mmCIF file of C-alpha atoms in Angstrom:
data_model
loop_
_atom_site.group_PDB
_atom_site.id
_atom_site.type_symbol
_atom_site.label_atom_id
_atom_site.label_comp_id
_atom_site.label_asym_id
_atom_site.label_seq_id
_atom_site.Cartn_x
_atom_site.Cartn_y
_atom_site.Cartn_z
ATOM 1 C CA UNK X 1 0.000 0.000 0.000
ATOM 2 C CA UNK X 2 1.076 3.666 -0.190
ATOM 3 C CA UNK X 3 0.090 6.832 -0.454
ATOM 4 C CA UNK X 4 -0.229 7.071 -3.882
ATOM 5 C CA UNK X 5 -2.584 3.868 -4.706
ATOM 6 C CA UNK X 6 -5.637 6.037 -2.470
ATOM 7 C CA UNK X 7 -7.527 9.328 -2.759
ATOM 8 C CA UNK X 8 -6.622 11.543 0.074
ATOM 9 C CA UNK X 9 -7.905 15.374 0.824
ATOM 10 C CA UNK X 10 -6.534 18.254 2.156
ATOM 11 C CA UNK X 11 -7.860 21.221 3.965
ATOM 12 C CA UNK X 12 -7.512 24.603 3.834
ATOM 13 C CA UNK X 13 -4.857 25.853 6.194
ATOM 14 C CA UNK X 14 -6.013 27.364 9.303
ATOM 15 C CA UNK X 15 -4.357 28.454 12.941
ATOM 16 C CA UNK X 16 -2.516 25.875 14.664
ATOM 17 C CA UNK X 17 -4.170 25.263 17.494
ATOM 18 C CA UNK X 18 -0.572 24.319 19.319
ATOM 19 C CA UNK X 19 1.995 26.443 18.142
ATOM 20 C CA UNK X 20 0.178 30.093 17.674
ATOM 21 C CA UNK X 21 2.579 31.567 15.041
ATOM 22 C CA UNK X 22 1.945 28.372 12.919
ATOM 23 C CA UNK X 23 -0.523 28.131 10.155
ATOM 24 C CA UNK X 24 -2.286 24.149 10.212
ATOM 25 C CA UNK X 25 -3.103 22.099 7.070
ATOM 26 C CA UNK X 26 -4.289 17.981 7.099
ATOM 27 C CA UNK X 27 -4.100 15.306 4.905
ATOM 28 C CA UNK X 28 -7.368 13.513 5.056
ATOM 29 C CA UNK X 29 -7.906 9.621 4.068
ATOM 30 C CA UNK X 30 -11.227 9.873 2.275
ATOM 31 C CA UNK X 31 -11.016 7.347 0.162
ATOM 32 C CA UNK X 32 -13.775 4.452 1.427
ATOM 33 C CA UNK X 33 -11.585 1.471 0.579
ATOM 34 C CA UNK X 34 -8.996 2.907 3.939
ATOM 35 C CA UNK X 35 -12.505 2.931 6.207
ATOM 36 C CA UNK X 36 -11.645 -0.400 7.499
ATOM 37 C CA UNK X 37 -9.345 -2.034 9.865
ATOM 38 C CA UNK X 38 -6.128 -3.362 7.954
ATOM 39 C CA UNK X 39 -6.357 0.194 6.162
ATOM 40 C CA UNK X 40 -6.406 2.244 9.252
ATOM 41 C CA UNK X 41 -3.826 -0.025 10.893
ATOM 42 C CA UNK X 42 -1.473 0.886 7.958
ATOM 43 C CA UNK X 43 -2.286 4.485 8.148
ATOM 44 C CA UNK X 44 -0.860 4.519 11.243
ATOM 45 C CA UNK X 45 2.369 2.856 10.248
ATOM 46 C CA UNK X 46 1.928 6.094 8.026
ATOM 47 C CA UNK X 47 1.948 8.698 10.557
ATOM 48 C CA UNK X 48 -1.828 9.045 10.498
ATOM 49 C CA UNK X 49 -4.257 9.521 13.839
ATOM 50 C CA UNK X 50 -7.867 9.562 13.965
ATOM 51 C CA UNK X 51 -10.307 11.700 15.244
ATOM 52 C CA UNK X 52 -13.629 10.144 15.349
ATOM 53 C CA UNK X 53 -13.737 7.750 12.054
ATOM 54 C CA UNK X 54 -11.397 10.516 10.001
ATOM 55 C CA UNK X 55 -7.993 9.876 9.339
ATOM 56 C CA UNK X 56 -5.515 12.455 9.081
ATOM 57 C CA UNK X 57 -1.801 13.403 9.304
ATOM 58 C CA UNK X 58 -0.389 16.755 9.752
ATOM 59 C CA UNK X 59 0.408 18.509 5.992
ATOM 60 C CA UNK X 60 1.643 21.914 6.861
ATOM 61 C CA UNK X 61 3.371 24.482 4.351
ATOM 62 C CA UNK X 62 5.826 25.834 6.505
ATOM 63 C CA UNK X 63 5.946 23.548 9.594
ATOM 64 C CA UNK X 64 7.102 19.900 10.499
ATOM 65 C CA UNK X 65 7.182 19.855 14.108
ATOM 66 C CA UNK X 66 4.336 16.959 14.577
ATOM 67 C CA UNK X 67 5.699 13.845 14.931
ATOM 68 C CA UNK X 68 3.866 10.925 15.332
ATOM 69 C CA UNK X 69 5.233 8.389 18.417
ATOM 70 C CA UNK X 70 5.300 4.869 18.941
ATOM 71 C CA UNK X 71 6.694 3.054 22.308
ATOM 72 C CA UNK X 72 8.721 -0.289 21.702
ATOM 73 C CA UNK X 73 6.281 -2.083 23.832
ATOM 74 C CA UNK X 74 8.544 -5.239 24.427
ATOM 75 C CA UNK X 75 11.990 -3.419 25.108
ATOM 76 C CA UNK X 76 10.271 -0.598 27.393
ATOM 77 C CA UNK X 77 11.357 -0.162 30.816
ATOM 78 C CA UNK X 78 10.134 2.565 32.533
ATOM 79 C CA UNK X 79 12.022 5.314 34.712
ATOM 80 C CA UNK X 80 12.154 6.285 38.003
ATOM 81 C CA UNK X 81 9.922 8.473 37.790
ATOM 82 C CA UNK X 82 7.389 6.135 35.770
ATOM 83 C CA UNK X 83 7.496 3.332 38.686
ATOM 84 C CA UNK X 84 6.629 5.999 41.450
ATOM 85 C CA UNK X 85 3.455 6.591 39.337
ATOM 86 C CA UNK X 86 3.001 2.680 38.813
ATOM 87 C CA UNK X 87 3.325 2.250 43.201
ATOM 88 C CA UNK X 88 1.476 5.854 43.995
ATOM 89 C CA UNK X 89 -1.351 4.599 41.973
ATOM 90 C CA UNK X 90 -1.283 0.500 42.598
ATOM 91 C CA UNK X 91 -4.478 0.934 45.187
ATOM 92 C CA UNK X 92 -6.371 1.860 41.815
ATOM 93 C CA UNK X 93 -8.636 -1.007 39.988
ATOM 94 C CA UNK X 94 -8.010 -1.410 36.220
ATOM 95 C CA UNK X 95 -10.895 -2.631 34.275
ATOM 96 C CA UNK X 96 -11.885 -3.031 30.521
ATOM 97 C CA UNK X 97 -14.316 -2.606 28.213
ATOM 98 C CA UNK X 98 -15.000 -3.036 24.767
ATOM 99 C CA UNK X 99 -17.608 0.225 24.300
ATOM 100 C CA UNK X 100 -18.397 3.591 24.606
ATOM 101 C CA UNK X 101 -20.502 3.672 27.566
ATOM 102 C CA UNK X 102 -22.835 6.736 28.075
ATOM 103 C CA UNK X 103 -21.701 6.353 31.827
ATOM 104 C CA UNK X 104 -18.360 8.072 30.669
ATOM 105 C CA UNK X 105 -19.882 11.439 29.763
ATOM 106 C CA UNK X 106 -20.364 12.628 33.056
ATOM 107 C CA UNK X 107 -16.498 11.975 33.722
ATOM 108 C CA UNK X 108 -15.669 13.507 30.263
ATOM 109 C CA UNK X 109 -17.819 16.785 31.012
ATOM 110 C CA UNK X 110 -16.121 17.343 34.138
ATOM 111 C CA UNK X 111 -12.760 16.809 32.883
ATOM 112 C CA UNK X 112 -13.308 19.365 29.432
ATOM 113 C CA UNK X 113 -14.906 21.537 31.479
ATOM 114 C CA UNK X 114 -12.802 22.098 34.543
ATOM 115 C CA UNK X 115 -9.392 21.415 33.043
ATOM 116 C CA UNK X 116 -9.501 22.019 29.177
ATOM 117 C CA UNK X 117 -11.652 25.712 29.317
ATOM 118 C CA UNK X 118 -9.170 26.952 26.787
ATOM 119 C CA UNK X 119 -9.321 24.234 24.193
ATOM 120 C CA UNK X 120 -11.497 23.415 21.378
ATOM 121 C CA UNK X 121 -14.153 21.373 22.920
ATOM 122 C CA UNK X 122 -14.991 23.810 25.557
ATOM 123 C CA UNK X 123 -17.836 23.459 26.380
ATOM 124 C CA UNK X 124 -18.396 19.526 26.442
ATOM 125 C CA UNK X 125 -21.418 17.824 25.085
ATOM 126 C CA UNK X 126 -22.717 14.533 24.582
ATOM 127 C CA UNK X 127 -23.293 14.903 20.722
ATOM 128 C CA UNK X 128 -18.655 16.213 21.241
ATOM 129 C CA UNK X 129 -17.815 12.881 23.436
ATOM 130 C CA UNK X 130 -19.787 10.617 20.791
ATOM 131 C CA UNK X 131 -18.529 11.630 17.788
ATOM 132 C CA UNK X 132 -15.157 12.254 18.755
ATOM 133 C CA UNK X 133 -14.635 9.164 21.252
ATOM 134 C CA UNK X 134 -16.673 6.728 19.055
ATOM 135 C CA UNK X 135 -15.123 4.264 16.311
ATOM 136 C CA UNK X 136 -16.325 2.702 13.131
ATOM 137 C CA UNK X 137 -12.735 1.521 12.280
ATOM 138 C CA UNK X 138 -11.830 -0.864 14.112
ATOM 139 C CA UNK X 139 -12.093 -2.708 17.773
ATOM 140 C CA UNK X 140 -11.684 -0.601 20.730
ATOM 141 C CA UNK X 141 -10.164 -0.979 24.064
ATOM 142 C CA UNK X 142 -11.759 1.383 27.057
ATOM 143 C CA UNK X 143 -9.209 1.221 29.668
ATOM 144 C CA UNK X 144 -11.426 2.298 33.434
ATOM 145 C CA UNK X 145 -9.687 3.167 36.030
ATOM 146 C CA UNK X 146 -11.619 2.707 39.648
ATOM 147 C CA UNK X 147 -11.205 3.718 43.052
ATOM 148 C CA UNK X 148 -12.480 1.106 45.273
ATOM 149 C CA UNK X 149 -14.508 1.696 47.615
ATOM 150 C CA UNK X 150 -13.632 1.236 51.451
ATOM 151 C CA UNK X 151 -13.295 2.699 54.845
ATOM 152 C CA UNK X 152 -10.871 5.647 54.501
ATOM 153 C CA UNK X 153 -12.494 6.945 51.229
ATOM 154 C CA UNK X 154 -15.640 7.055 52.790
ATOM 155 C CA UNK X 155 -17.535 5.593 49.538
ATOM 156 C CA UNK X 156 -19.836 3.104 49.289
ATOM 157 C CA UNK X 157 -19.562 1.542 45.940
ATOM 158 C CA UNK X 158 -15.995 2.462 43.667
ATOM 159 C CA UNK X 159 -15.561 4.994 41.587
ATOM 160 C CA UNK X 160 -14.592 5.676 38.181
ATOM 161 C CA UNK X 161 -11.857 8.039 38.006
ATOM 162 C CA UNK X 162 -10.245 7.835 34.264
ATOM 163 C CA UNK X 163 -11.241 6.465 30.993
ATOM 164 C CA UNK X 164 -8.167 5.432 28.495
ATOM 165 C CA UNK X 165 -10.162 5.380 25.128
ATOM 166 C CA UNK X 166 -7.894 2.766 23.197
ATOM 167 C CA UNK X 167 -8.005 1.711 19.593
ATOM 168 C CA UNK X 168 -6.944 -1.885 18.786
ATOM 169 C CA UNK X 169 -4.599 -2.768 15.533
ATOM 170 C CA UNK X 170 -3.095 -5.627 14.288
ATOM 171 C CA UNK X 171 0.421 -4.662 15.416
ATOM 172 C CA UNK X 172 -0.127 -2.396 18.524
ATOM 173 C CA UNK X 173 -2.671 -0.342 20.748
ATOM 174 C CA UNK X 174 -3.554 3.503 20.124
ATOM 175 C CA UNK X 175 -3.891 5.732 22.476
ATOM 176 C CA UNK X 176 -6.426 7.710 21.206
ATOM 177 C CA UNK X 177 -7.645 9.945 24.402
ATOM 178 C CA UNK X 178 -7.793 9.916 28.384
ATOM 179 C CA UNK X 179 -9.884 11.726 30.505
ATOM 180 C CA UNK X 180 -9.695 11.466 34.702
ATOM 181 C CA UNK X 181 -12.242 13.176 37.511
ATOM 182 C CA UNK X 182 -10.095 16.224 37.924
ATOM 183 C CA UNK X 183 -10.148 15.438 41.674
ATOM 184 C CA UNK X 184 -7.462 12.952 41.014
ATOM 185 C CA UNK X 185 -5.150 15.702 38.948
ATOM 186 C CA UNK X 186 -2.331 15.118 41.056
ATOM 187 C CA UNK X 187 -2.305 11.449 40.792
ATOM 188 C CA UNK X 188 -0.813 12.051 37.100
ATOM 189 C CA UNK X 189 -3.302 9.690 35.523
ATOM 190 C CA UNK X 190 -2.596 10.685 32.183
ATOM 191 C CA UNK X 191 0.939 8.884 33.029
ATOM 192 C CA UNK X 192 -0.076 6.103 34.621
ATOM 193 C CA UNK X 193 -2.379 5.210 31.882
ATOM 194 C CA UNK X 194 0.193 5.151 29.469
ATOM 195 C CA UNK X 195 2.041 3.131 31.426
ATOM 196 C CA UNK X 196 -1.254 0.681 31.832
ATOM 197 C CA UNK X 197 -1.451 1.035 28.292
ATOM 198 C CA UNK X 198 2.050 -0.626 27.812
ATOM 199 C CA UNK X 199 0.750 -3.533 30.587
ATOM 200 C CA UNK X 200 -1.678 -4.026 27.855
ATOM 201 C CA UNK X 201 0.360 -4.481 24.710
ATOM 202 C CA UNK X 202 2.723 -6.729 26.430
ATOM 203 C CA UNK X 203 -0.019 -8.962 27.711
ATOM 204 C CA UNK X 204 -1.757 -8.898 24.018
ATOM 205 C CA UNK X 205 1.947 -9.551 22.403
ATOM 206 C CA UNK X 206 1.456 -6.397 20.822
ATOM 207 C CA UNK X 207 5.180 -4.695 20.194
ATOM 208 C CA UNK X 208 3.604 -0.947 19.532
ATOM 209 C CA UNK X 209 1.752 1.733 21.545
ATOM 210 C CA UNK X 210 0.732 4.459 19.165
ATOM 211 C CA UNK X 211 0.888 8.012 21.177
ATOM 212 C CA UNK X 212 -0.261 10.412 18.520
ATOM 213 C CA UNK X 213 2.068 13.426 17.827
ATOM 214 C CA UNK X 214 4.887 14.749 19.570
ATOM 215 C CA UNK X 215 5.205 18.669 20.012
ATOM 216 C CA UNK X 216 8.573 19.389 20.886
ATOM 217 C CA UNK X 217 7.679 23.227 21.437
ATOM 218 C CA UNK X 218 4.302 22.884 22.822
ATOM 219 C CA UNK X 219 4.299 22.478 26.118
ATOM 220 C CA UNK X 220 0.403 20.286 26.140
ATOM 221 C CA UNK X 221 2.253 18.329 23.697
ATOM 222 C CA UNK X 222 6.203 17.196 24.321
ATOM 223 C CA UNK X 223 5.286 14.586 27.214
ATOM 224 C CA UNK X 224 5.363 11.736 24.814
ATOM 225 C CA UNK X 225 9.147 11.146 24.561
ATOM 226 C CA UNK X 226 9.598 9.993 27.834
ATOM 227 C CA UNK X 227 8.835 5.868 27.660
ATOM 228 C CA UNK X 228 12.270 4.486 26.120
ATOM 229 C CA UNK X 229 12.746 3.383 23.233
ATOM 230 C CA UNK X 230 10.333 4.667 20.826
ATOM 231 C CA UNK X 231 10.777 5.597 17.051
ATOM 232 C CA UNK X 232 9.534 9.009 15.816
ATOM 233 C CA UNK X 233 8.062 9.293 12.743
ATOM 234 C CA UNK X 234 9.677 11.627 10.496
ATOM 235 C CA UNK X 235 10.267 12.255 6.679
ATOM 236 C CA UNK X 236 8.109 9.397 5.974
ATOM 237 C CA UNK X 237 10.556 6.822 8.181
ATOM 238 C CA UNK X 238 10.301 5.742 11.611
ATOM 239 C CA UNK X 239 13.712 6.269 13.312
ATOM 240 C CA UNK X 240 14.215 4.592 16.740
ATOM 241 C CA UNK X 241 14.912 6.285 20.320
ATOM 242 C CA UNK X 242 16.717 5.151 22.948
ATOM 243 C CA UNK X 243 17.317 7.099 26.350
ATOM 244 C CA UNK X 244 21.301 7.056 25.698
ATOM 245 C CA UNK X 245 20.365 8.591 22.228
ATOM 246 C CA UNK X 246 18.073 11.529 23.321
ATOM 247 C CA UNK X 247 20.856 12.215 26.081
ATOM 248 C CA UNK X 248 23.731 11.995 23.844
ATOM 249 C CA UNK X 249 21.747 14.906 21.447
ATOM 250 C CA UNK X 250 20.458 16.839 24.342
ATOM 251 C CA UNK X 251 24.367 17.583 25.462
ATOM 252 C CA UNK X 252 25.400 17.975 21.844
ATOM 253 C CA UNK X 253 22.959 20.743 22.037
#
């Protein structure tokens, strides 16, 4: 497969919604025979990410500074830092599900609402969280994340605290979104669900996790170069990561 073999579109170019100075233009995959599975699996191989059942990459005019991430799910070993957030959160419960459940929203609505008032899906709504959460493509993975009840916490049943919406491909798991009661902000559940999400690809002997685009000057979006190794997609190639690597260019600098 490649590029050229499939009818793609491309919009206009607007403001970038991360880097302000920047001017924002996407490739789009509308051609119907890459609204499937395999196809979408291999547009991600391709730099892609989805949004709802649309495929797109990043086609800027005068910018390259999205780059799309991928962990090494079977070499990763996480940091220091990585297995304090594995301990300070091991009194969670991890569940799964294979749907969208309309028992998310209220979660979702309280995290866009309290925590995201300057992005663009301020304010939440159901019709949002649907379309944008929902998948036609292919299987999903929804990753809950429950406080259980008990004594201390003073609940009677457990509670749902973060959502990990997770596509499902043939060679890895895509992180597509998380969202977390806002309560539990300091419990760096965005973090830890990565680092669930990894649990999950090793257990499925799946050797990717797909973490969308990498934002080296955007400060919402440069936290995804910190699970070792990962390859970066760039120039149409996929170019592998190690920790002694990103060291060894960070004193070069």
């Amino acid at each position: 497969m490649s590029d050229a073999s499939y009818k793609l579109g491309i919009t206009k170019t607007f403001p970038c919604n991360y880097l302000p100075e920047q001017q924002e233009r996407l490739l789009i995959a509308v051609d119907e025979r890459l609204h499937n599975s395999e196809s979408y699996g291999w547009l991600m191989t391709q730099g892609f990410r989805r949004s709802g059942d649309q495929s797109y990459r990043p086609n800027c005019p005068n910018c390259n500074a999205c780059h799309s991430i991928r962990v090494l799910t079977n070499d990763f070993v996480p940091s220091k830092s990585q297995k304090r957030s594995i301990k300070r959160n091991s009194h969670f419960i991890i569940k799964e599900s294979a749907q969208l459940k309309n028992s998310y929203y209220p979660l979702f609505e309280n995290y866009i609402n309290t925590l995201h008032q300057d992005g663009s899906m301020y304010p939440a709504s159901f019709e949002q969280f649907e379309s944008f959460l929902s998948c036609n493509l292919t299987q999903q993975l929804f990753i809950e994340t429950w406080l259980p009840a008990n004594e201390d916490n003073g609940l009677t049943e457990d509670k749902l605290v973060c959502v990990a919406v997770t596509d499902v491909l043939s060679n890895g798991l895509s992180a597509v979104y998380t969202f977390y009661h806002p309560e539990f902000k300091a419990n760096g559940l965005g973090v830890f669900s990565i680092l669930t999400q990894l649990n999950f690809c090793q257990n499925m002997s799946l050797p990717y996790l797909y973490l969308g685009y990498q934002i080296d000057e955007c400060q919402k979006m440069n936290y995804k170069d910190r699970y070792f190794p990962f390859e970066r997609f760039i120039d149409g190639q996929w170019h592998i990561n190690t920790k002694a690597s990103v060291n060894k260019a960070k004193i070069a600098k």
